[in-house]
CSV table of C-alpha atoms in Angstrom, one decimal:
chain,number,residue,atom,x,y,z
A,2,MET,CA,-0.1,-0.1,0.0
A,3,GLN,CA,2.8,2.5,1.2
A,4,GLN,CA,4.6,1.6,-2.2
A,5,ILE,CA,1.6,2.5,-4.3
A,6,ILE,CA,1.4,5.8,-2.5
A,7,PHE,CA,5.0,6.6,-2.9
A,8,PHE,CA,4.5,5.7,-6.6
A,9,PHE,CA,1.8,8.3,-6.9
A,10,VAL,CA,3.6,10.9,-4.9
A,11,ARG,CA,6.8,10.2,-6.9
A,12,ASN,CA,5.1,10.6,-10.4
A,13,LYS,CA,2.4,13.1,-9.5
A,14,TYR,CA,3.4,15.4,-12.2
A,15,PHE,CA,3.6,12.8,-14.7
A,16,LEU,CA,0.1,11.4,-13.7
A,17,LEU,CA,-1.4,14.7,-13.9
A,18,PHE,CA,0.0,15.2,-17.6
A,19,ALA,CA,-1.0,11.8,-18.6
A,20,LEU,CA,-4.7,12.4,-17.1
A,21,LEU,CA,-4.9,15.8,-18.8
A,22,PHE,CA,-3.5,14.6,-22.1
A,23,PHE,CA,-5.8,11.8,-22.2
A,24,ILE,CA,-8.7,14.2,-21.7
A,25,SER,CA,-7.5,16.3,-24.7
A,26,PHE,CA,-6.8,13.2,-26.7
A,27,VAL,CA,-10.5,12.1,-26.1
A,28,LEU,CA,-11.7,15.6,-27.0
A,29,THR,CA,-9.8,15.5,-30.2
A,30,ILE,CA,-10.9,12.0,-31.2
A,31,ASN,CA,-14.3,13.1,-30.5
A,32,SER,CA,-14.1,16.1,-32.8
A,33,HIS,CA,-12.6,14.0,-35.5
A,34,THR,CA,-15.6,11.2,-35.4
A,35,TYR,CA,-18.7,12.4,-34.0
A,36,HIS,CA,-19.2,15.9,-35.0
A,37,LYS,CA,-22.5,16.4,-33.3
A,38,SER,CA,-21.5,15.6,-29.8
A,39,LYS,CA,-18.7,17.9,-29.7
A,40,VAL,CA,-18.1,19.2,-26.0
A,41,VAL,CA,-16.0,22.3,-26.4
A,42,THR,CA,-17.3,24.6,-29.1
A,43,SER,CA,-17.3,28.4,-30.0
A,44,ALA,CA,-21.0,28.5,-29.3
A,45,ASN,CA,-21.1,29.6,-25.9
A,46,PHE,CA,-21.5,32.9,-24.2
A,47,LEU,CA,-17.9,33.6,-23.7
A,48,SER,CA,-16.3,33.0,-27.1
A,49,GLY,CA,-19.6,33.9,-28.9
A,50,GLY,CA,-19.7,37.4,-27.0
A,51,ILE,CA,-16.0,38.1,-27.6
A,52,TYR,CA,-16.4,37.2,-31.3
A,53,SER,CA,-19.4,39.4,-31.7
A,54,ILE,CA,-17.6,42.4,-30.2
A,55,LYS,CA,-14.7,41.7,-32.7
A,56,SER,CA,-17.2,41.4,-35.7
A,57,SER,CA,-19.1,44.6,-34.7
A,58,ILE,CA,-15.8,46.5,-35.1
A,59,THR,CA,-14.3,44.6,-38.2
A,60,ASP,CA,-17.6,44.3,-40.1
A,61,TYR,CA,-17.1,47.9,-41.3
A,62,PHE,CA,-13.8,46.8,-43.1
A,63,ASP,CA,-15.5,44.9,-46.0
A,64,LEU,CA,-18.8,46.6,-46.0
A,65,HIS,CA,-18.6,47.8,-49.5
A,66,GLN,CA,-17.9,44.2,-50.9
A,67,GLN,CA,-20.6,42.7,-48.8
A,68,ASN,CA,-23.0,45.1,-50.0
A,69,MET,CA,-22.1,44.4,-53.6
A,70,THR,CA,-22.6,40.6,-53.0
A,71,LEU,CA,-26.1,41.3,-51.4
A,72,THR,CA,-27.0,43.6,-54.2
A,73,GLU,CA,-26.1,41.0,-56.8
A,74,GLU,CA,-28.3,38.4,-55.0
A,75,ASN,CA,-31.1,41.0,-54.8
A,76,ASN,CA,-30.8,41.6,-58.5
A,77,ARG,CA,-30.9,37.7,-59.4
A,78,LEU,CA,-33.8,37.0,-57.1
A,79,ARG,CA,-35.8,40.1,-58.6
A,80,THR,CA,-35.3,38.8,-62.1
A,81,LEU,CA,-36.6,35.4,-60.9
A,82,LEU,CA,-39.6,36.9,-59.3
A,83,PHE,CA,-40.7,39.1,-62.1
A,84,ASN,CA,-40.3,36.6,-64.7
A,85,SER,CA,-42.4,33.9,-62.6
A,86,GLY,CA,-45.4,36.2,-62.6
A,87,MET,CA,-45.9,36.1,-58.8
A,88,MET,CA,-45.1,39.8,-58.3
A,89,ASP,CA,-48.5,41.5,-59.0
A,90,SER,CA,-50.8,39.1,-56.8
A,91,GLU,CA,-50.4,39.6,-53.1
A,92,MET,CA,-52.5,36.5,-52.6
A,93,ALA,CA,-49.7,34.5,-53.8
A,94,LEU,CA,-47.5,36.0,-51.3
A,95,ASP,CA,-49.8,35.1,-48.5
A,96,SER,CA,-50.3,31.5,-49.4
A,97,MET,CA,-46.7,31.0,-50.0
A,98,VAL,CA,-46.1,32.0,-46.4
A,99,LEU,CA,-48.7,29.5,-45.1
A,100,ASP,CA,-47.6,26.8,-47.3
A,101,SER,CA,-43.9,27.1,-47.7
A,102,ASN,CA,-42.0,23.8,-46.9
A,103,TYR,CA,-38.5,25.7,-46.6
A,104,THR,CA,-38.1,28.5,-44.2
A,105,PHE,CA,-35.1,30.7,-43.8
A,106,VAL,CA,-33.5,32.5,-40.9
A,107,THR,CA,-30.7,35.3,-41.6
A,108,ALA,CA,-27.6,35.5,-39.8
A,109,GLN,CA,-24.3,36.9,-39.6
A,110,VAL,CA,-20.9,35.1,-39.5
A,111,ILE,CA,-19.0,36.3,-36.5
A,112,ASN,CA,-16.0,34.1,-36.7
A,113,ASN,CA,-14.7,32.3,-39.8
A,114,SER,CA,-11.7,30.1,-40.5
A,115,TYR,CA,-10.3,28.5,-43.8
A,116,SER,CA,-6.7,27.7,-43.4
A,117,LYS,CA,-7.1,24.6,-41.3
A,118,THR,CA,-8.1,21.2,-42.4
A,119,LYS,CA,-11.3,21.3,-40.1
A,120,ASN,CA,-12.8,24.6,-40.5
A,121,ASN,CA,-15.7,25.9,-38.6
A,122,LEU,CA,-17.7,29.3,-38.6
A,123,THR,CA,-19.7,30.8,-35.6
A,124,LEU,CA,-22.9,32.6,-36.3
A,125,ASN,CA,-24.7,35.3,-34.1
A,126,ARG,CA,-28.0,33.1,-33.9
A,127,GLY,CA,-28.8,30.3,-31.6
A,128,SER,CA,-31.5,28.2,-30.3
A,129,ASN,CA,-33.3,31.3,-29.1
A,130,ASP,CA,-33.8,32.1,-33.0
A,131,SER,CA,-35.3,28.6,-33.6
A,132,LEU,CA,-32.1,27.2,-35.1
A,133,LYS,CA,-31.8,23.4,-34.9
A,134,ILE,CA,-28.8,21.2,-35.2
A,135,ASP,CA,-28.3,20.0,-38.8
A,136,MET,CA,-29.8,23.1,-40.5
A,137,GLY,CA,-28.2,23.9,-43.8
A,138,VAL,CA,-26.2,27.2,-44.1
A,139,ILE,CA,-26.1,28.8,-47.4
A,140,SER,CA,-24.6,32.2,-48.5
A,141,PRO,CA,-25.8,34.6,-51.2
A,142,GLN,CA,-23.8,32.6,-53.7
A,143,GLY,CA,-24.0,29.2,-52.5
A,144,VAL,CA,-23.5,26.5,-49.9
A,145,VAL,CA,-21.5,27.3,-46.7
A,146,GLY,CA,-22.0,24.6,-44.2
A,147,ILE,CA,-24.2,22.8,-41.7
A,148,VAL,CA,-25.1,23.7,-38.1
A,149,VAL,CA,-23.4,21.2,-35.6
A,150,SER,CA,-23.8,22.8,-32.3
A,151,LEU,CA,-25.9,25.4,-30.5
A,152,SER,CA,-26.2,27.6,-27.6
A,153,LYS,CA,-28.9,30.1,-26.8
A,154,ASN,CA,-27.6,33.0,-28.7
A,155,TYR,CA,-24.8,31.5,-30.9
A,156,ALA,CA,-24.2,28.6,-33.3
A,157,SER,CA,-21.1,26.9,-34.5
A,158,VAL,CA,-21.2,25.6,-38.3
A,159,GLN,CA,-19.0,22.9,-39.8
A,160,SER,CA,-17.7,24.6,-43.0
A,161,ILE,CA,-17.9,22.9,-46.2
A,162,LEU,CA,-14.2,23.4,-45.9
A,163,ASN,CA,-13.9,20.8,-43.5
A,164,SER,CA,-12.7,17.1,-44.0
A,165,ASN,CA,-15.3,15.7,-42.0
A,166,SER,CA,-18.0,17.4,-44.2
A,167,GLN,CA,-20.2,15.4,-46.6
A,168,VAL,CA,-22.7,17.0,-48.7
A,169,VAL,CA,-24.8,15.3,-51.4
A,170,ALA,CA,-24.5,17.2,-54.6
A,171,LYS,CA,-25.6,16.8,-58.1
A,172,PHE,CA,-25.0,18.0,-61.9
A,173,LYS,CA,-27.5,20.6,-62.8
A,174,LYS,CA,-27.9,19.3,-66.2
A,175,SER,CA,-28.1,15.5,-65.7
A,176,ASN,CA,-29.0,14.8,-61.9
A,177,HIS,CA,-26.2,12.4,-61.7
A,178,PHE,CA,-25.2,12.7,-57.9
A,179,GLY,CA,-22.2,12.2,-55.7
A,180,THR,CA,-20.7,13.3,-52.6
A,181,LEU,CA,-18.9,16.6,-52.0
A,182,VAL,CA,-15.8,16.3,-49.6
A,183,TRP,CA,-12.8,18.5,-49.2
A,184,ASP,CA,-9.1,17.4,-49.4
A,185,GLY,CA,-7.8,20.3,-47.1
A,186,LYS,CA,-5.8,21.9,-49.7
A,187,GLN,CA,-7.3,25.0,-51.2
A,188,PRO,CA,-10.1,27.2,-49.7
A,189,ASN,CA,-11.8,27.5,-53.1
A,190,ILE,CA,-11.6,24.0,-54.5
A,191,VAL,CA,-13.7,20.9,-53.2
A,192,GLN,CA,-13.8,17.6,-54.3
A,193,LEU,CA,-16.9,15.8,-55.9
A,194,ILE,CA,-16.7,11.9,-55.6
A,195,GLU,CA,-18.7,8.9,-56.6
A,196,ILE,CA,-19.9,10.5,-60.0
A,197,PRO,CA,-20.4,7.2,-62.3
A,198,ARG,CA,-18.6,7.0,-65.5
A,199,LEU,CA,-21.8,7.0,-67.3
A,200,ALA,CA,-21.9,10.6,-66.6
A,201,SER,CA,-20.8,13.2,-69.2
A,202,VAL,CA,-18.6,15.7,-67.5
A,203,VAL,CA,-17.6,19.1,-69.2
A,204,LEU,CA,-15.3,21.7,-67.9
A,205,GLY,CA,-17.5,24.5,-66.4
A,206,ASP,CA,-20.6,22.3,-65.6
A,207,THR,CA,-22.7,23.7,-62.7
A,208,ILE,CA,-23.0,21.5,-59.5
A,209,VAL,CA,-25.9,22.1,-57.3
A,210,THR,CA,-27.5,20.6,-53.9
A,211,ASP,CA,-29.4,17.5,-54.3
A,212,GLY,CA,-32.7,17.6,-52.3
A,213,LYS,CA,-32.2,14.1,-51.0
A,214,SER,CA,-30.4,14.8,-47.7
A,215,THR,CA,-33.1,17.1,-46.2
A,216,ILE,CA,-30.3,19.4,-45.1
A,217,PHE,CA,-30.4,21.6,-48.1
A,218,PRO,CA,-33.2,22.3,-50.6
A,219,PRO,CA,-32.5,21.0,-54.0
A,220,GLY,CA,-30.9,23.5,-56.5
A,221,ILE,CA,-28.7,25.5,-54.2
A,222,MET,CA,-25.7,26.6,-56.2
A,223,ILE,CA,-22.4,25.0,-55.2
A,224,GLY,CA,-19.9,25.5,-57.7
A,225,LYS,CA,-18.6,24.6,-61.3
A,226,VAL,CA,-16.1,21.9,-62.7
A,227,HIS,CA,-12.8,23.0,-62.4
A,228,ASN,CA,-11.0,19.9,-63.8
A,229,PHE,CA,-11.6,16.3,-63.7
A,230,ASP,CA,-9.9,12.8,-64.3
A,231,ARG,CA,-10.7,9.3,-64.5
A,232,ASN,CA,-8.3,6.6,-64.6
A,233,GLU,CA,-8.6,3.8,-67.0
A,234,GLY,CA,-10.7,1.0,-65.4
A,235,ASP,CA,-12.1,3.3,-62.5
A,236,ASP,CA,-15.9,3.4,-62.3
A,237,TYR,CA,-15.9,6.8,-60.8
A,238,TYR,CA,-14.5,10.3,-61.7
A,239,ASP,CA,-12.5,12.5,-59.6
A,240,ILE,CA,-13.8,15.9,-60.1
A,241,ASN,CA,-12.6,19.2,-58.5
A,242,ILE,CA,-15.1,21.8,-58.2
A,243,GLU,CA,-14.6,25.4,-58.0
A,244,LEU,CA,-16.8,27.0,-55.2
A,245,PHE,CA,-19.2,30.0,-56.2
A,246,THR,CA,-19.0,31.0,-52.5
A,247,ASP,CA,-15.9,32.9,-51.6
A,248,MET,CA,-15.3,31.1,-48.2
A,249,THR,CA,-12.7,33.6,-47.1
A,250,SER,CA,-15.2,36.5,-47.0
A,251,VAL,CA,-18.5,35.1,-46.2
A,252,LYS,CA,-20.6,37.3,-43.9
A,253,HIS,CA,-24.2,37.2,-44.4
A,254,VAL,CA,-25.8,33.8,-44.5
A,255,TYR,CA,-29.2,32.1,-44.5
A,256,LEU,CA,-30.1,29.1,-42.5
A,257,VAL,CA,-32.5,26.7,-44.2
A,258,SER,CA,-35.1,24.6,-42.4
A,259,GLN,CA,-37.4,22.1,-44.0
A,260,ARG,CA,-40.9,21.5,-42.5
A,261,ASP,CA,-41.1,18.0,-43.6
A,262,ALA,CA,-37.6,17.0,-42.6
A,263,PRO,CA,-38.4,15.2,-39.3
A,264,GLU,CA,-41.0,13.2,-41.3
A,265,ILE,CA,-38.8,12.1,-44.0
A,266,LYS,CA,-36.0,11.2,-41.3
A,267,GLU,CA,-38.4,9.2,-39.5
A,268,LEU,CA,-39.6,7.3,-42.4
A,269,GLU,CA,-36.2,6.5,-43.5
A,270,LYS,CA,-35.3,5.4,-40.3
A,271,THR,CA,-38.1,2.8,-40.0
A,272,VAL,CA,-37.1,1.6,-43.3
A,273,GLU,CA,-33.5,1.1,-42.1
A,274,ASP,CA,-34.7,-0.5,-39.1
A,275,VAL,CA,-36.7,-3.0,-40.9
A,276,GLU,CA,-33.8,-3.9,-43.3
A,277,GLN,CA,-31.6,-4.7,-40.3
B,2,MET,CA,5.5,40.2,-4.1
B,3,TRP,CA,3.9,36.9,-4.6
B,4,SER,CA,0.5,38.3,-5.2
B,5,ASN,CA,2.1,40.7,-7.6
B,6,SER,CA,3.3,37.7,-9.6
B,7,VAL,CA,0.2,36.0,-9.6
B,8,LEU,CA,-1.5,39.1,-10.9
B,9,VAL,CA,1.0,39.6,-13.8
B,10,ASN,CA,0.5,35.9,-14.8
B,11,ILE,CA,-3.3,36.4,-14.9
B,12,VAL,CA,-3.1,39.4,-17.1
B,13,ARG,CA,-0.6,37.6,-19.2
B,14,PHE,CA,-2.8,34.5,-19.5
B,15,ILE,CA,-5.8,36.7,-20.5
B,16,THR,CA,-3.8,38.9,-22.9
B,17,LEU,CA,-2.3,36.1,-25.0
B,18,ILE,CA,-5.4,34.5,-25.3
B,19,LEU,CA,-7.1,37.5,-26.6
B,20,VAL,CA,-4.0,38.4,-29.0
B,21,GLN,CA,-4.1,34.9,-30.2
B,22,VAL,CA,-7.9,34.5,-31.1
B,23,LEU,CA,-8.6,38.1,-32.3
B,24,LEU,CA,-5.2,39.0,-34.2
B,25,LEU,CA,-3.0,35.9,-35.0
B,26,ASN,CA,-5.7,33.5,-35.8
B,27,HIS,CA,-6.7,35.6,-38.9
B,28,VAL,CA,-3.1,36.1,-40.3
B,29,ASN,CA,-3.4,33.3,-42.7
B,30,PHE,CA,-0.1,34.3,-44.2
B,31,LEU,CA,0.6,32.5,-47.7
B,32,GLY,CA,-3.1,30.9,-47.2
B,33,TYR,CA,-2.5,28.5,-44.3
B,34,ILE,CA,0.5,30.0,-41.8
B,35,ASN,CA,-0.8,31.3,-38.4
B,36,PRO,CA,1.7,32.1,-35.7
B,37,TYR,CA,1.0,30.9,-32.1
B,38,ILE,CA,1.9,33.2,-29.4
B,39,TYR,CA,-0.3,31.7,-26.2
B,40,PRO,CA,2.7,29.1,-25.4
B,41,LEU,CA,4.7,32.0,-24.4
B,42,PHE,CA,2.8,31.7,-21.1
B,43,ILE,CA,4.2,28.4,-20.6
B,44,LEU,CA,7.5,29.3,-21.7
B,45,ILE,CA,8.0,32.3,-19.2
B,46,PHE,CA,6.0,30.8,-16.3
B,47,PRO,CA,8.1,31.4,-13.1
B,48,LEU,CA,10.7,28.8,-13.0
B,49,LYS,CA,10.3,28.3,-9.3
B,50,GLY,CA,6.4,27.9,-9.8
B,51,ASN,CA,4.6,24.7,-9.1
B,52,LYS,CA,4.9,22.1,-11.8
B,53,GLY,CA,1.5,20.7,-11.3
B,54,LEU,CA,-0.1,24.2,-11.4
B,55,LEU,CA,1.7,24.9,-14.7
B,56,ILE,CA,0.3,21.7,-16.2
B,57,PHE,CA,-3.2,22.5,-15.0
B,58,LEU,CA,-3.0,25.9,-16.2
B,59,SER,CA,-1.6,25.1,-19.6
B,60,PHE,CA,-4.6,22.7,-19.9
B,61,ILE,CA,-7.1,25.5,-19.2
B,62,LEU,CA,-5.0,27.6,-21.6
B,63,GLY,CA,-5.1,25.2,-24.5
B,64,LEU,CA,-8.7,24.3,-24.0
B,65,THR,CA,-9.9,28.0,-24.0
B,66,ILE,CA,-7.8,28.3,-27.6
B,67,ASP,CA,-9.9,25.2,-28.6
B,68,MET,CA,-13.1,26.6,-27.7
B,69,PHE,CA,-12.4,29.5,-29.6
B,70,GLU,CA,-11.1,27.6,-32.5
B,71,ASP,CA,-13.6,24.7,-32.6
B,72,SER,CA,-10.8,22.4,-32.7
B,73,GLY,CA,-11.7,19.7,-30.1
B,74,GLY,CA,-8.8,19.3,-27.8
B,75,VAL,CA,-5.7,19.9,-30.0
B,76,HIS,CA,-4.3,23.0,-28.4
B,77,ALA,CA,-5.0,21.6,-24.8
B,78,ALA,CA,-2.9,18.4,-25.8
B,79,ALA,CA,0.0,20.5,-27.2
B,80,SER,CA,0.1,22.8,-24.2
B,81,VAL,CA,-0.1,20.1,-21.7
B,82,PHE,CA,2.7,18.2,-23.5
B,83,ILE,CA,5.1,21.2,-23.4
B,84,ALA,CA,4.2,22.1,-19.9
B,85,TRP,CA,5.2,18.7,-18.9
B,86,ILE,CA,8.7,18.5,-20.9
B,87,ARG,CA,9.6,22.2,-19.8
B,88,PRO,CA,12.0,21.2,-16.9
B,89,VAL,CA,13.8,18.8,-19.5
B,90,VAL,CA,14.2,21.5,-22.0
B,91,LEU,CA,15.2,24.2,-19.4
B,92,LYS,CA,18.0,22.0,-18.2
B,93,TYR,CA,19.1,21.4,-21.9
B,94,SER,CA,19.1,25.2,-22.8
B,95,PHE,CA,20.3,26.8,-19.8
B,96,GLY,CA,22.1,24.1,-17.9
B,97,VAL,CA,21.2,22.9,-14.4
B,98,SER,CA,21.7,26.4,-13.0
B,99,TYR,CA,18.1,27.2,-14.0
B,100,LYS,CA,17.1,25.5,-10.6
B,101,LEU,CA,19.1,28.2,-8.5
B,102,ASN,CA,17.4,31.4,-7.9
B,103,THR,CA,19.8,33.5,-10.0
B,104,LEU,CA,18.4,32.7,-13.5
B,105,LYS,CA,15.6,34.8,-15.2
B,106,ILE,CA,14.9,33.8,-18.8
B,107,SER,CA,14.9,37.5,-19.9
B,108,THR,CA,18.4,38.0,-18.3
B,109,ALA,CA,19.9,34.9,-20.0
B,110,PRO,CA,22.1,35.2,-23.0
B,111,LEU,CA,20.0,35.8,-26.1
B,112,SER,CA,21.3,32.8,-28.0
B,113,LYS,CA,20.1,30.4,-25.1
B,114,GLN,CA,16.7,32.1,-24.9
B,115,ILE,CA,16.3,31.4,-28.6
B,116,ILE,CA,17.4,27.8,-28.5
B,117,TYR,CA,14.9,27.4,-25.7
B,118,ILE,CA,12.0,29.0,-27.4
B,119,ILE,CA,12.8,27.0,-30.8
B,120,ILE,CA,12.7,23.8,-28.9
B,121,MET,CA,9.5,24.5,-27.1
B,122,VAL,CA,7.8,25.7,-30.2
B,123,PHE,CA,8.9,22.8,-32.2
B,124,PHE,CA,7.5,20.3,-29.8
B,125,HIS,CA,4.4,22.3,-29.4
B,126,HIS,CA,3.6,22.9,-33.0
B,127,MET,CA,4.4,19.2,-33.9
B,128,MET,CA,2.0,17.8,-31.4
B,129,LEU,CA,-0.5,20.4,-32.3
B,130,PHE,CA,-0.5,19.8,-36.3
B,131,SER,CA,-0.3,15.9,-35.7
B,132,MET,CA,-3.5,16.0,-33.6
B,133,GLU,CA,-5.2,18.5,-35.8
B,134,ILE,CA,-4.5,16.9,-38.9
B,135,PHE,CA,-4.6,13.4,-37.5
B,136,ASN,CA,-3.5,11.6,-40.8
B,137,VAL,CA,-0.5,9.7,-41.5
B,138,ASN,CA,-0.9,10.3,-45.1
B,139,HIS,CA,-0.6,14.1,-44.5
B,140,ILE,CA,2.8,13.8,-42.8
B,141,LEU,CA,4.5,16.1,-45.2
B,142,LEU,CA,1.7,18.8,-44.5
B,143,ILE,CA,2.2,18.2,-40.8
B,144,LEU,CA,6.0,18.9,-41.2
B,145,LYS,CA,5.7,21.9,-43.6
B,146,SER,CA,2.9,23.5,-41.1
B,147,THR,CA,5.3,22.9,-38.1
B,148,LEU,CA,8.3,24.4,-39.8
B,149,PHE,CA,6.6,27.5,-41.4
B,150,SER,CA,4.4,28.3,-38.4
B,151,GLY,CA,7.2,27.6,-36.0
B,152,ILE,CA,9.4,30.0,-37.7
B,153,PHE,CA,6.8,32.7,-37.6
B,154,SER,CA,5.8,31.9,-33.9
B,155,THR,CA,9.4,31.9,-32.8
B,156,ILE,CA,10.1,35.2,-34.2
B,157,ILE,CA,6.8,36.8,-32.6
B,158,MET,CA,7.8,35.2,-29.3
B,159,VAL,CA,11.5,36.5,-29.3
B,160,ILE,CA,10.3,40.1,-30.1
B,161,SER,CA,7.6,40.1,-27.4
B,162,ILE,CA,10.2,38.9,-24.8
B,163,LEU,CA,12.6,41.6,-26.0
B,164,LEU,CA,9.9,44.2,-25.8
B,165,PHE,CA,8.1,43.3,-22.7
B,166,SER,CA,11.1,42.1,-20.5
B,167,ARG,CA,11.9,44.0,-17.5
B,168,LYS,CA,15.6,44.0,-17.2
B,169,ASN,CA,15.8,46.6,-14.4
B,170,ILE,CA,13.9,44.4,-11.9
């Protein structure tokens, strides 16, 4: 017994180090595998608060560019609206609100990273603004990421530039779909994998989200084909996609939620359970 | 005197975290190079200070940075690691005399200070990037990040020691 106590006393620093290192290691592994059960995130009052103070100061520096981006988006949406013929009837607007499957919440990015292999963003909205885990985040130009953790007033978003991130995407022209992943190299290039060789791929083809995953509505812009490659005998293409969103300067974003998402998920879950 | 030193360390702790998360994490030099200054807290923690306390404070320091960066526990792991190996590195760079009361890091010869900083920064960054990237296939990226960020961090730390050291005390 005495020997055990002596052992602990003699090695107390090493044991303390080993314990704390073990905790950090578990937290790290945790963040690499189960992204939804993260323990330590920037969505809390301390880091969220400090980031929003910082953001309220630095917002002014790129105000001009942000205004341009939003004006361009307004322009695009206005074109859509006028050409769809919905503009003159106010009734259409009313019924749209009642019947819309997708609802949007606006938010501002208060912290952004793009230089690591696992990047995250922090938003100034949280569960008080009816945000939910797994909501899709889009910018005026395209897809940004997925909400992975929430506090009352802040949300942490897994960026599309995160090696854990997987988004279902398809060709706008042909509906061939694959998975969008990131190799961690360039902040404007992501990879589209699992596109079968039957698909015809041309440089500059537009890639949009696929409605299958219930996170993003179908048809949200992602990017265009930058270059592609298929080895002889491979069944799938390796495609590099150039993102439409400039992830290094994203500021105003929208969060999408789908009214039917819980129902669809439940249905899919029952089917999976039956198959097992 | 004792409470003064505690106060200095508390202020240093908070200042280094704020400088790190508000300024240095957004440098992104050449796209991916960010310097890290917060390990300076561990480097210049009082030499006579309690080792256990240092290891514990390093954990809190690293975890705070992790919270801001959403990076799991990578900074905590790297910080705890260098806090633990600090006595060995001190002995290597300054000789056994560091245990005597005479030595202060800021009054030691500059070359010895730089060697000490380089060794500590190397271990910290190596651990940090290995944990963050966590993939043997990207070993080249780990080494590249360690080297470039390491050079940057070392320069920043040497400059801040030179600027803020109080030689007259």
